Structure formats: C-alpha cells, structure tokens
Amino acid sequence: MIVDCAIYREGHRTEGPEDLSDALDRARAAGGFVWIGLLEPSENEFDLVTKEFGLHPLAVEDALKAHQRPKLEVYDDSLFVVLKPVVYEPESDTVSTGEVMLFLGDAFVVTVRHGVGSPLKAVRERLEREPKLLGKGPTSVLYAVADAVVDHYLEVATELGTDLEELEAEVFSPDGGGSRNTASRIYTFKRQILEFRRATVPLSMPLTRLAGVGAYGGTVPFVNEKARPFFRDVNDHLARVNESVEGLDRLVSDVLSAHLAQMSVRQNDDMRKISAWAAMAAIPTMIAGIYGMNFEHMPELHWVWAYPAVIALMGVLEVLLYRTFKRRGWL
C-alpha cells in the first residue's frame, strides 16, 4: 500500500497528488520531484506506479518478491538500489533484517519497504526539517536512507560486541562454561553474525560506485556528482562496520574453539580421576580375589595374624597410591 506521497519543490513539501497519473508531470513542472513510499505492495498495487514512472520489469519483480542482496542496478529510465536494514532484538539477542528498495529517476523517488527495521519514516521527517539538503533532489533521499541504514549498523555492531563480551565471560568463568547450553549459544551467536554480514558486506560495492572511488567509481546516472563526498562518508562508516563484523566473527570462532578445548581438557581430567580410582580399587580386589580362590594349601591361611596383616597391607598400598596420584594431579 502507499504509505506517503508528496511533491517536493526547493526542499519544501507540497500537497501530494490525488492521482498518480499526473504526479510526475506536476513534479517536473514545479521543478521538483515526487517521493512515493510503499509498504509491501501487491502486484496490482504496484502496477500503477510501474506504468506511471516507467520502472524496469526486472527491478519491479525484485521489489515485489524481496529477499534480495544489497545491490545497485542502472536501467534506462531509473536507478534501482537495494538496502537491508538490520534490527537488534535485545529480548532474544537476535538480529533480523528487512529490505528497502529505492527507484530513482530524474524527478521521482519510489521507496518500497519489506519487513521490519525500516528507517524511511524517520528519514522523511529528517529531510523535511532540512530543506537545503532535500533541495538536492532524489539524490538526497538515497543518501539519507543509506546513511540511516549504515549508522544503525554501527549500533547493532556495538550491541553484538557487548553480547560477545558476556559470552566470553561465561566461557572463561571458573567453571569453564560448563553449561550444556554454552556451545549452543555460541553457535547461535555465530549465526547472528552471519545474518549481519549478509546485510553489510554486499553493500560495499554499491556505495563504492556511488562514492566514485575504486575500479567501479564511474558516474552513476540519476545521482548528483556533488553528492560523492557524502556517499564517501557513508562508505567509510560501512567499512568500519565490516571491520567490526569480521572481528566479531573471528572472536566468536576463537571462543568456540576455546570452549571445545576446555571441554576436552575437562573430559581428560575426569578420565584420569576415574582411572586413578579404578587403579586404587584394583589392588584390594586382586588380593581379595587371590584369597578367595579357596585352595587348601595357601600361605598364611592358618596364621592368626593373617587377616589383619592383609587388611593392613591393602590399606598401606591404597595410601601410597592415593598420595602418588594426588601429587601428580590426578585426584
């Protein structure tokens, strides 16, 4: 459905058109641009927008089906950009992603939102409070949306870093992260990092093109070249995010390895203790087994002090073994 529709002239909002069929003509006549915002539109709802603004059918298909990677595609009459906002849910310590698609033309912007975490409402309100920036045309909308999405990435990266510190403290606690759920929590956290990376890493190339740097830094149609420094700033923020995400991914892998190593060491300690107690139990078992064979002619069978002597011998041997194992750290 259409969430908002307005024509902007010299950075100021004017009354939105009642009929989309003349929206683009009115915007061009006024020397401004029209900005239409849609929320998970159906195919029928999007048909009118597609016909009015001449959107490419492949881009329209991507916008309707969603589940796209961040990307930038140039068509004859428009520019198509996909961004993936990320939301951190502190109650469940999970990361979820949405999608924002932008169609940019010479005098129009069409934004399509899927899922949660969209910054479009806040971006529109912010731009309407800054007419100088909004007066730069459709490019200002693309920059503001990208800037809001990437800035929120930084916040999510900070939250994930805090969660990782708590996870490290649990693993390296005195009990060594002995909970059965520790490994499951580490693996779940690693999946959250992977979900985050799917949103941030592919966005590097589109922002590099918009910033005009690197091998793909040529002129991008429908984007004001004077906006390149602004996109470079957003690209720098994204680079910081990607560095943080890669660092988190390496750390969580190290934490998982440390946890598994601790579990292995703990199992070895348990096996040594079991072996030590088994060895201590073997001596009296062996002696009792020998004297339990009921042979008629055996040494000390008819000796008065035989029983106390055997018990004392077993006790002495047990003490010697216990002290030996204790000194070596087996008990």
mmCIF file of C-alpha atoms in Angstrom:
data_model
loop_
_atom_site.group_PDB
_atom_site.id
_atom_site.type_symbol
_atom_site.label_atom_id
_atom_site.label_comp_id
_atom_site.label_asym_id
_atom_site.label_seq_id
_atom_site.Cartn_x
_atom_site.Cartn_y
_atom_site.Cartn_z
ATOM 1 C CA MET A 1 0.000 0.000 0.000
ATOM 2 C CA ILE A 2 1.032 3.663 -0.443
ATOM 3 C CA VAL A 3 2.220 4.963 2.914
ATOM 4 C CA ASP A 4 3.104 8.502 1.851
ATOM 5 C CA CYS A 5 3.206 10.545 -1.339
ATOM 6 C CA ALA A 6 4.350 14.115 -1.758
ATOM 7 C CA ILE A 7 5.902 16.521 -4.236
ATOM 8 C CA TYR A 8 8.962 18.437 -3.040
ATOM 9 C CA ARG A 9 9.958 21.741 -4.555
ATOM 10 C CA GLU A 10 13.101 23.603 -3.486
ATOM 11 C CA GLY A 11 13.304 21.382 -0.426
ATOM 12 C CA HIS A 12 9.766 22.037 0.794
ATOM 13 C CA ARG A 13 6.852 19.641 0.787
ATOM 14 C CA THR A 14 3.780 20.495 -1.235
ATOM 15 C CA GLU A 15 0.399 18.833 -1.322
ATOM 16 C CA GLY A 16 0.602 15.298 -2.644
ATOM 17 C CA PRO A 17 -1.216 14.468 -5.881
ATOM 18 C CA GLU A 18 -4.605 12.841 -5.635
ATOM 19 C CA ASP A 19 -3.966 10.873 -8.799
ATOM 20 C CA LEU A 20 -0.605 9.261 -9.532
ATOM 21 C CA SER A 21 -1.174 9.547 -13.272
ATOM 22 C CA ASP A 22 -0.132 13.206 -13.270
ATOM 23 C CA ALA A 23 2.262 13.134 -10.294
ATOM 24 C CA LEU A 24 5.455 13.010 -12.357
ATOM 25 C CA ASP A 25 4.285 15.736 -14.755
ATOM 26 C CA ARG A 26 3.380 18.012 -11.850
ATOM 27 C CA ALA A 27 6.729 17.408 -10.189
ATOM 28 C CA ARG A 28 8.651 18.221 -13.356
ATOM 29 C CA ALA A 29 6.538 21.290 -13.995
ATOM 30 C CA ALA A 30 7.260 22.507 -10.467
ATOM 31 C CA GLY A 31 10.997 21.888 -10.850
ATOM 32 C CA GLY A 32 10.985 19.371 -8.002
ATOM 33 C CA PHE A 33 10.452 15.667 -7.549
ATOM 34 C CA VAL A 34 7.799 13.290 -6.262
ATOM 35 C CA TRP A 35 8.518 10.826 -3.479
ATOM 36 C CA ILE A 36 6.200 7.834 -3.093
ATOM 37 C CA GLY A 37 6.609 5.388 -0.230
ATOM 38 C CA LEU A 38 5.104 1.891 -0.394
ATOM 39 C CA LEU A 39 4.874 -0.853 2.224
ATOM 40 C CA GLU A 40 4.972 -4.453 0.934
ATOM 41 C CA PRO A 41 2.833 -3.643 -2.118
ATOM 42 C CA SER A 42 0.954 -6.297 -4.037
ATOM 43 C CA GLU A 43 1.421 -6.742 -7.747
ATOM 44 C CA ASN A 44 -1.825 -4.928 -8.527
ATOM 45 C CA GLU A 45 -0.928 -2.016 -6.240
ATOM 46 C CA PHE A 46 2.461 -1.668 -7.884
ATOM 47 C CA ASP A 47 1.162 -1.763 -11.463
ATOM 48 C CA LEU A 48 0.044 1.887 -11.463
ATOM 49 C CA VAL A 49 3.371 3.075 -10.083
ATOM 50 C CA THR A 50 5.240 0.952 -12.617
ATOM 51 C CA LYS A 51 3.306 2.376 -15.574
ATOM 52 C CA GLU A 52 3.476 5.980 -14.369
ATOM 53 C CA PHE A 53 7.227 6.032 -13.734
ATOM 54 C CA GLY A 54 8.337 3.534 -16.383
ATOM 55 C CA LEU A 55 10.092 1.201 -13.969
ATOM 56 C CA HIS A 56 12.018 -1.720 -15.421
ATOM 57 C CA PRO A 57 10.145 -5.038 -15.104
ATOM 58 C CA LEU A 58 13.162 -6.886 -13.669
ATOM 59 C CA ALA A 59 13.560 -4.293 -10.927
ATOM 60 C CA VAL A 60 9.823 -4.387 -10.273
ATOM 61 C CA GLU A 61 9.971 -8.171 -9.894
ATOM 62 C CA ASP A 62 12.802 -7.824 -7.354
ATOM 63 C CA ALA A 63 10.881 -5.167 -5.442
ATOM 64 C CA LEU A 64 7.772 -7.335 -5.216
ATOM 65 C CA LYS A 65 9.431 -10.610 -4.266
ATOM 66 C CA ALA A 66 12.071 -9.110 -1.949
ATOM 67 C CA HIS A 67 14.779 -11.392 -0.470
ATOM 68 C CA GLN A 68 17.452 -9.545 -2.462
ATOM 69 C CA ARG A 69 21.095 -8.852 -1.722
ATOM 70 C CA PRO A 70 22.162 -5.211 -1.354
ATOM 71 C CA LYS A 71 22.900 -4.007 -4.862
ATOM 72 C CA LEU A 72 22.796 -1.121 -7.339
ATOM 73 C CA GLU A 73 21.473 -1.551 -10.871
ATOM 74 C CA VAL A 74 21.227 1.050 -13.630
ATOM 75 C CA TYR A 75 18.375 0.964 -16.131
ATOM 76 C CA ASP A 76 17.464 3.317 -18.966
ATOM 77 C CA ASP A 77 14.974 5.433 -17.047
ATOM 78 C CA SER A 78 15.817 4.759 -13.413
ATOM 79 C CA LEU A 79 18.319 3.622 -10.821
ATOM 80 C CA PHE A 80 17.474 0.663 -8.593
ATOM 81 C CA VAL A 81 19.105 0.284 -5.164
ATOM 82 C CA VAL A 82 18.525 -2.401 -2.537
ATOM 83 C CA LEU A 83 19.453 -1.891 1.127
ATOM 84 C CA LYS A 84 18.966 -4.255 4.068
ATOM 85 C CA PRO A 85 18.216 -2.530 7.389
ATOM 86 C CA VAL A 86 19.176 -4.562 10.458
ATOM 87 C CA VAL A 87 17.321 -4.669 13.788
ATOM 88 C CA TYR A 88 18.777 -5.979 17.036
ATOM 89 C CA GLU A 89 16.212 -7.502 19.417
ATOM 90 C CA PRO A 90 17.626 -7.306 22.972
ATOM 91 C CA GLU A 91 14.934 -9.559 24.451
ATOM 92 C CA SER A 92 16.093 -12.539 22.408
ATOM 93 C CA ASP A 93 19.608 -11.305 21.498
ATOM 94 C CA THR A 94 18.879 -11.882 17.813
ATOM 95 C CA VAL A 95 19.408 -9.976 14.583
ATOM 96 C CA SER A 96 16.675 -9.623 11.974
ATOM 97 C CA THR A 97 16.780 -7.909 8.596
ATOM 98 C CA GLY A 98 14.315 -6.079 6.419
ATOM 99 C CA GLU A 99 14.615 -4.642 2.921
ATOM 100 C CA VAL A 100 14.352 -1.180 1.413
ATOM 101 C CA MET A 101 14.264 -0.734 -2.361
ATOM 102 C CA LEU A 102 14.695 2.659 -3.991
ATOM 103 C CA PHE A 103 13.864 3.643 -7.574
ATOM 104 C CA LEU A 104 15.460 6.949 -8.572
ATOM 105 C CA GLY A 105 14.674 8.905 -11.697
ATOM 106 C CA ASP A 106 15.197 12.438 -12.909
ATOM 107 C CA ALA A 107 12.243 13.728 -10.899
ATOM 108 C CA PHE A 108 10.971 10.873 -8.755
ATOM 109 C CA VAL A 109 11.831 8.540 -5.904
ATOM 110 C CA VAL A 110 9.874 5.373 -5.177
ATOM 111 C CA THR A 111 10.730 3.570 -1.950
ATOM 112 C CA VAL A 112 9.478 0.064 -1.209
ATOM 113 C CA ARG A 113 9.773 -1.419 2.272
ATOM 114 C CA HIS A 114 9.639 -5.076 3.299
ATOM 115 C CA GLY A 115 9.938 -6.419 6.830
ATOM 116 C CA VAL A 116 10.988 -4.588 9.965
ATOM 117 C CA GLY A 117 13.636 -2.026 10.726
ATOM 118 C CA SER A 118 12.862 0.481 8.002
ATOM 119 C CA PRO A 119 14.162 4.000 8.675
ATOM 120 C CA LEU A 120 12.020 5.617 5.949
ATOM 121 C CA LYS A 121 9.587 7.479 8.186
ATOM 122 C CA ALA A 122 12.358 8.967 10.289
ATOM 123 C CA VAL A 123 14.373 9.788 7.157
ATOM 124 C CA ARG A 124 11.469 11.622 5.547
ATOM 125 C CA GLU A 125 10.859 13.629 8.724
ATOM 126 C CA ARG A 126 14.548 14.471 8.991
ATOM 127 C CA LEU A 127 14.777 15.591 5.359
ATOM 128 C CA GLU A 128 11.660 17.736 5.650
ATOM 129 C CA ARG A 129 13.394 19.555 8.529
ATOM 130 C CA GLU A 130 16.422 20.158 6.298
ATOM 131 C CA PRO A 131 15.112 21.808 3.130
ATOM 132 C CA LYS A 132 18.629 22.686 1.961
ATOM 133 C CA LEU A 133 19.557 19.005 1.798
ATOM 134 C CA LEU A 134 16.177 17.935 0.437
ATOM 135 C CA GLY A 135 16.535 20.566 -2.284
ATOM 136 C CA LYS A 136 19.307 18.497 -3.885
ATOM 137 C CA GLY A 137 16.628 16.263 -5.391
ATOM 138 C CA PRO A 138 16.211 12.473 -5.415
ATOM 139 C CA THR A 139 19.913 12.013 -4.620
ATOM 140 C CA SER A 140 19.315 13.472 -1.158
ATOM 141 C CA VAL A 141 16.754 10.743 -0.414
ATOM 142 C CA LEU A 142 19.148 7.985 -1.474
ATOM 143 C CA TYR A 143 21.929 9.461 0.646
ATOM 144 C CA ALA A 144 19.724 9.954 3.725
ATOM 145 C CA VAL A 145 18.326 6.410 3.570
ATOM 146 C CA ALA A 146 21.776 4.853 3.081
ATOM 147 C CA ASP A 147 23.228 6.995 5.876
ATOM 148 C CA ALA A 148 20.445 5.992 8.303
ATOM 149 C CA VAL A 149 20.804 2.283 7.473
ATOM 150 C CA VAL A 150 24.597 2.254 7.867
ATOM 151 C CA ASP A 151 24.543 4.328 11.062
ATOM 152 C CA HIS A 152 22.187 1.778 12.582
ATOM 153 C CA TYR A 153 24.636 -0.941 11.555
ATOM 154 C CA LEU A 154 27.154 0.672 13.903
ATOM 155 C CA GLU A 155 24.678 0.493 16.786
ATOM 156 C CA VAL A 156 23.926 -3.164 16.095
ATOM 157 C CA ALA A 157 27.655 -3.960 15.909
ATOM 158 C CA THR A 158 28.110 -2.351 19.325
ATOM 159 C CA GLU A 159 25.271 -4.422 20.805
ATOM 160 C CA LEU A 160 26.709 -7.623 19.354
ATOM 161 C CA GLY A 161 30.113 -6.727 20.768
ATOM 162 C CA THR A 162 28.558 -6.406 24.228
ATOM 163 C CA ASP A 163 26.872 -9.810 23.850
ATOM 164 C CA LEU A 164 30.161 -11.362 22.796
ATOM 165 C CA GLU A 165 31.899 -9.977 25.893
ATOM 166 C CA GLU A 166 29.224 -11.598 28.073
ATOM 167 C CA LEU A 167 29.671 -14.870 26.191
ATOM 168 C CA GLU A 168 33.453 -14.719 26.681
ATOM 169 C CA ALA A 169 32.995 -14.084 30.400
ATOM 170 C CA GLU A 170 30.762 -17.167 30.625
ATOM 171 C CA VAL A 171 33.184 -19.403 28.719
ATOM 172 C CA PHE A 172 36.232 -18.288 30.698
ATOM 173 C CA SER A 173 34.489 -18.270 34.077
ATOM 174 C CA PRO A 174 35.883 -20.514 36.880
ATOM 175 C CA ASP A 175 33.565 -23.344 35.899
ATOM 176 C CA GLY A 176 34.820 -23.015 32.339
ATOM 177 C CA GLY A 177 31.422 -22.534 30.715
ATOM 178 C CA GLY A 178 30.305 -25.931 31.851
ATOM 179 C CA SER A 179 26.655 -25.368 30.949
ATOM 180 C CA ARG A 180 25.330 -27.683 28.256
ATOM 181 C CA ASN A 181 23.783 -24.665 26.518
ATOM 182 C CA THR A 182 27.061 -22.775 26.147
ATOM 183 C CA ALA A 183 28.064 -24.363 22.834
ATOM 184 C CA SER A 184 24.531 -23.858 21.506
ATOM 185 C CA ARG A 185 24.629 -20.179 22.486
ATOM 186 C CA ILE A 186 27.981 -19.695 20.773
ATOM 187 C CA TYR A 187 26.726 -21.320 17.580
ATOM 188 C CA THR A 188 23.522 -19.253 17.646
ATOM 189 C CA PHE A 189 25.573 -16.103 18.097
ATOM 190 C CA LYS A 190 27.718 -17.059 15.103
ATOM 191 C CA ARG A 191 24.562 -17.368 13.007
ATOM 192 C CA GLN A 192 23.561 -13.838 14.062
ATOM 193 C CA ILE A 193 26.937 -12.591 12.854
ATOM 194 C CA LEU A 194 26.393 -14.375 9.540
ATOM 195 C CA GLU A 195 22.961 -12.757 9.155
ATOM 196 C CA PHE A 196 24.529 -9.372 9.870
ATOM 197 C CA ARG A 197 27.304 -9.928 7.310
ATOM 198 C CA ARG A 198 24.751 -10.731 4.607
ATOM 199 C CA ALA A 199 23.414 -7.221 5.015
ATOM 200 C CA THR A 200 26.677 -5.273 5.333
ATOM 201 C CA VAL A 201 29.320 -6.908 3.138
ATOM 202 C CA PRO A 202 27.469 -6.838 -0.253
ATOM 203 C CA LEU A 203 26.654 -3.136 0.287
ATOM 204 C CA SER A 204 30.320 -2.161 -0.144
ATOM 205 C CA MET A 205 30.293 -2.262 -3.939
ATOM 206 C CA PRO A 206 27.135 -0.128 -4.439
ATOM 207 C CA LEU A 207 28.426 2.518 -2.028
ATOM 208 C CA THR A 208 31.842 2.446 -3.697
ATOM 209 C CA ARG A 209 30.168 3.203 -7.018
ATOM 210 C CA LEU A 210 28.091 5.992 -5.517
ATOM 211 C CA ALA A 211 31.175 7.431 -3.815
ATOM 212 C CA GLY A 212 33.081 7.444 -7.095
ATOM 213 C CA VAL A 213 36.103 5.540 -5.804
ATOM 214 C CA GLY A 214 37.837 2.350 -6.846
ATOM 215 C CA ALA A 215 37.513 0.416 -10.089
ATOM 216 C CA TYR A 216 33.715 0.817 -10.107
ATOM 217 C CA GLY A 217 33.691 4.502 -9.275
ATOM 218 C CA GLY A 218 32.374 5.877 -12.545
ATOM 219 C CA THR A 219 29.492 8.280 -12.972
ATOM 220 C CA VAL A 220 26.172 6.850 -11.793
ATOM 221 C CA PRO A 221 23.083 8.088 -13.682
ATOM 222 C CA PHE A 222 20.411 9.992 -11.734
ATOM 223 C CA VAL A 223 22.900 10.684 -8.910
ATOM 224 C CA ASN A 224 24.289 14.186 -8.442
ATOM 225 C CA GLU A 225 28.087 14.081 -8.705
ATOM 226 C CA LYS A 226 28.344 16.732 -5.960
ATOM 227 C CA ALA A 227 26.943 14.127 -3.562
ATOM 228 C CA ARG A 228 30.008 11.895 -3.899
ATOM 229 C CA PRO A 229 31.722 13.217 -0.726
ATOM 230 C CA PHE A 230 28.573 12.374 1.251
ATOM 231 C CA PHE A 231 28.499 8.827 -0.094
ATOM 232 C CA ARG A 232 32.221 8.501 0.665
ATOM 233 C CA ASP A 233 31.419 9.324 4.281
ATOM 234 C CA VAL A 234 28.731 6.627 4.350
ATOM 235 C CA ASN A 235 31.152 4.201 2.709
ATOM 236 C CA ASP A 236 33.745 4.928 5.419
ATOM 237 C CA HIS A 237 31.166 4.137 8.101
ATOM 238 C CA LEU A 238 30.302 0.905 6.309
ATOM 239 C CA ALA A 239 33.999 -0.046 6.198
ATOM 240 C CA ARG A 240 34.139 0.387 9.980
ATOM 241 C CA VAL A 241 31.076 -1.829 10.339
ATOM 242 C CA ASN A 242 32.547 -4.560 8.126
ATOM 243 C CA GLU A 243 35.796 -4.488 10.102
ATOM 244 C CA SER A 244 33.809 -4.851 13.328
ATOM 245 C CA VAL A 245 31.752 -7.713 11.901
ATOM 246 C CA GLU A 246 34.855 -9.570 10.702
ATOM 247 C CA GLY A 247 36.455 -9.070 14.108
ATOM 248 C CA LEU A 248 33.344 -10.398 15.844
ATOM 249 C CA ASP A 249 33.263 -13.411 13.540
ATOM 250 C CA ARG A 250 36.908 -14.259 14.283
ATOM 251 C CA LEU A 251 36.435 -13.769 18.008
ATOM 252 C CA VAL A 252 33.346 -15.941 18.238
ATOM 253 C CA SER A 253 35.192 -18.682 16.322
ATOM 254 C CA ASP A 254 38.061 -18.402 18.814
ATOM 255 C CA VAL A 255 35.604 -18.516 21.721
ATOM 256 C CA LEU A 256 34.017 -21.670 20.306
ATOM 257 C CA SER A 257 37.461 -23.275 19.869
ATOM 258 C CA ALA A 258 38.417 -22.318 23.430
ATOM 259 C CA HIS A 259 35.162 -23.756 24.776
ATOM 260 C CA LEU A 260 35.679 -27.050 22.943
ATOM 261 C CA ALA A 261 39.286 -27.199 24.178
ATOM 262 C CA GLN A 262 38.106 -26.624 27.743
ATOM 263 C CA MET A 263 35.547 -29.393 27.394
ATOM 264 C CA SER A 264 38.247 -31.741 26.082
ATOM 265 C CA VAL A 265 40.597 -30.891 28.962
ATOM 266 C CA ARG A 266 37.779 -31.375 31.457
ATOM 267 C CA GLN A 267 36.968 -34.783 29.975
ATOM 268 C CA ASN A 268 40.633 -35.785 30.179
ATOM 269 C CA ASP A 269 40.696 -34.748 33.845
ATOM 270 C CA ASP A 270 37.607 -36.804 34.504
ATOM 271 C CA MET A 271 39.127 -39.824 32.771
ATOM 272 C CA ARG A 272 42.340 -39.503 34.814
ATOM 273 C CA LYS A 273 40.342 -39.368 38.041
ATOM 274 C CA ILE A 274 38.300 -42.394 37.038
ATOM 275 C CA SER A 275 41.476 -44.266 36.080
ATOM 276 C CA ALA A 276 43.141 -43.364 39.406
ATOM 277 C CA TRP A 277 40.189 -44.591 41.461
ATOM 278 C CA ALA A 278 39.988 -47.738 39.339
ATOM 279 C CA ALA A 279 43.682 -48.417 39.968
ATOM 280 C CA MET A 280 43.195 -47.910 43.708
ATOM 281 C CA ALA A 281 40.262 -50.330 43.681
ATOM 282 C CA ALA A 282 42.216 -52.919 41.691
ATOM 283 C CA ILE A 283 44.736 -53.716 44.480
ATOM 284 C CA PRO A 284 42.280 -54.829 47.208
ATOM 285 C CA THR A 285 40.217 -56.571 44.538
ATOM 286 C CA MET A 286 43.290 -58.529 43.408
ATOM 287 C CA ILE A 287 44.301 -59.519 46.960
ATOM 288 C CA ALA A 288 40.738 -60.466 47.924
ATOM 289 C CA GLY A 289 40.456 -62.442 44.703
ATOM 290 C CA ILE A 290 43.597 -64.416 45.429
ATOM 291 C CA TYR A 291 42.499 -65.346 48.920
ATOM 292 C CA GLY A 292 39.015 -66.113 47.722
ATOM 293 C CA MET A 293 40.129 -68.987 45.492
ATOM 294 C CA ASN A 294 39.596 -71.491 48.363
ATOM 295 C CA PHE A 295 42.724 -73.606 47.776
ATOM 296 C CA GLU A 296 43.511 -75.863 50.731
ATOM 297 C CA HIS A 297 47.251 -75.173 50.781
ATOM 298 C CA MET A 298 47.769 -71.391 50.711
ATOM 299 C CA PRO A 299 50.331 -69.331 52.702
ATOM 300 C CA GLU A 300 49.115 -67.620 55.857
ATOM 301 C CA LEU A 301 45.672 -69.253 55.761
ATOM 302 C CA HIS A 302 46.133 -70.745 59.223
ATOM 303 C CA TRP A 303 48.199 -67.890 60.632
ATOM 304 C CA VAL A 304 46.417 -65.991 63.443
ATOM 305 C CA TRP A 305 47.545 -62.554 62.241
ATOM 306 C CA ALA A 306 46.992 -63.237 58.544
ATOM 307 C CA TYR A 307 43.688 -61.349 58.227
ATOM 308 C CA PRO A 308 44.865 -58.158 59.998
ATOM 309 C CA ALA A 309 48.122 -58.273 58.032
ATOM 310 C CA VAL A 310 46.338 -58.469 54.677
ATOM 311 C CA ILE A 311 43.952 -55.640 55.618
ATOM 312 C CA ALA A 312 46.902 -53.508 56.759
ATOM 313 C CA LEU A 313 48.782 -54.267 53.533
ATOM 314 C CA MET A 314 45.824 -53.187 51.428
ATOM 315 C CA GLY A 315 45.468 -50.008 53.468
ATOM 316 C CA VAL A 316 49.151 -49.115 53.081
ATOM 317 C CA LEU A 317 49.065 -49.717 49.331
ATOM 318 C CA GLU A 318 45.904 -47.594 48.968
ATOM 319 C CA VAL A 319 47.519 -44.685 50.871
ATOM 320 C CA LEU A 320 50.659 -44.912 48.731
ATOM 321 C CA LEU A 321 48.637 -44.872 45.508
ATOM 322 C CA TYR A 322 46.449 -42.012 46.718
ATOM 323 C CA ARG A 323 49.475 -39.862 47.593
ATOM 324 C CA THR A 324 51.122 -40.686 44.268
ATOM 325 C CA PHE A 325 48.037 -39.755 42.217
ATOM 326 C CA LYS A 326 47.433 -36.643 44.322
ATOM 327 C CA ARG A 327 50.985 -35.430 43.804
ATOM 328 C CA ARG A 328 50.639 -35.848 40.046
ATOM 329 C CA GLY A 329 47.303 -34.013 39.984
ATOM 330 C CA TRP A 330 45.173 -36.971 39.032
ATOM 331 C CA LEU A 331 42.963 -36.609 42.093
#
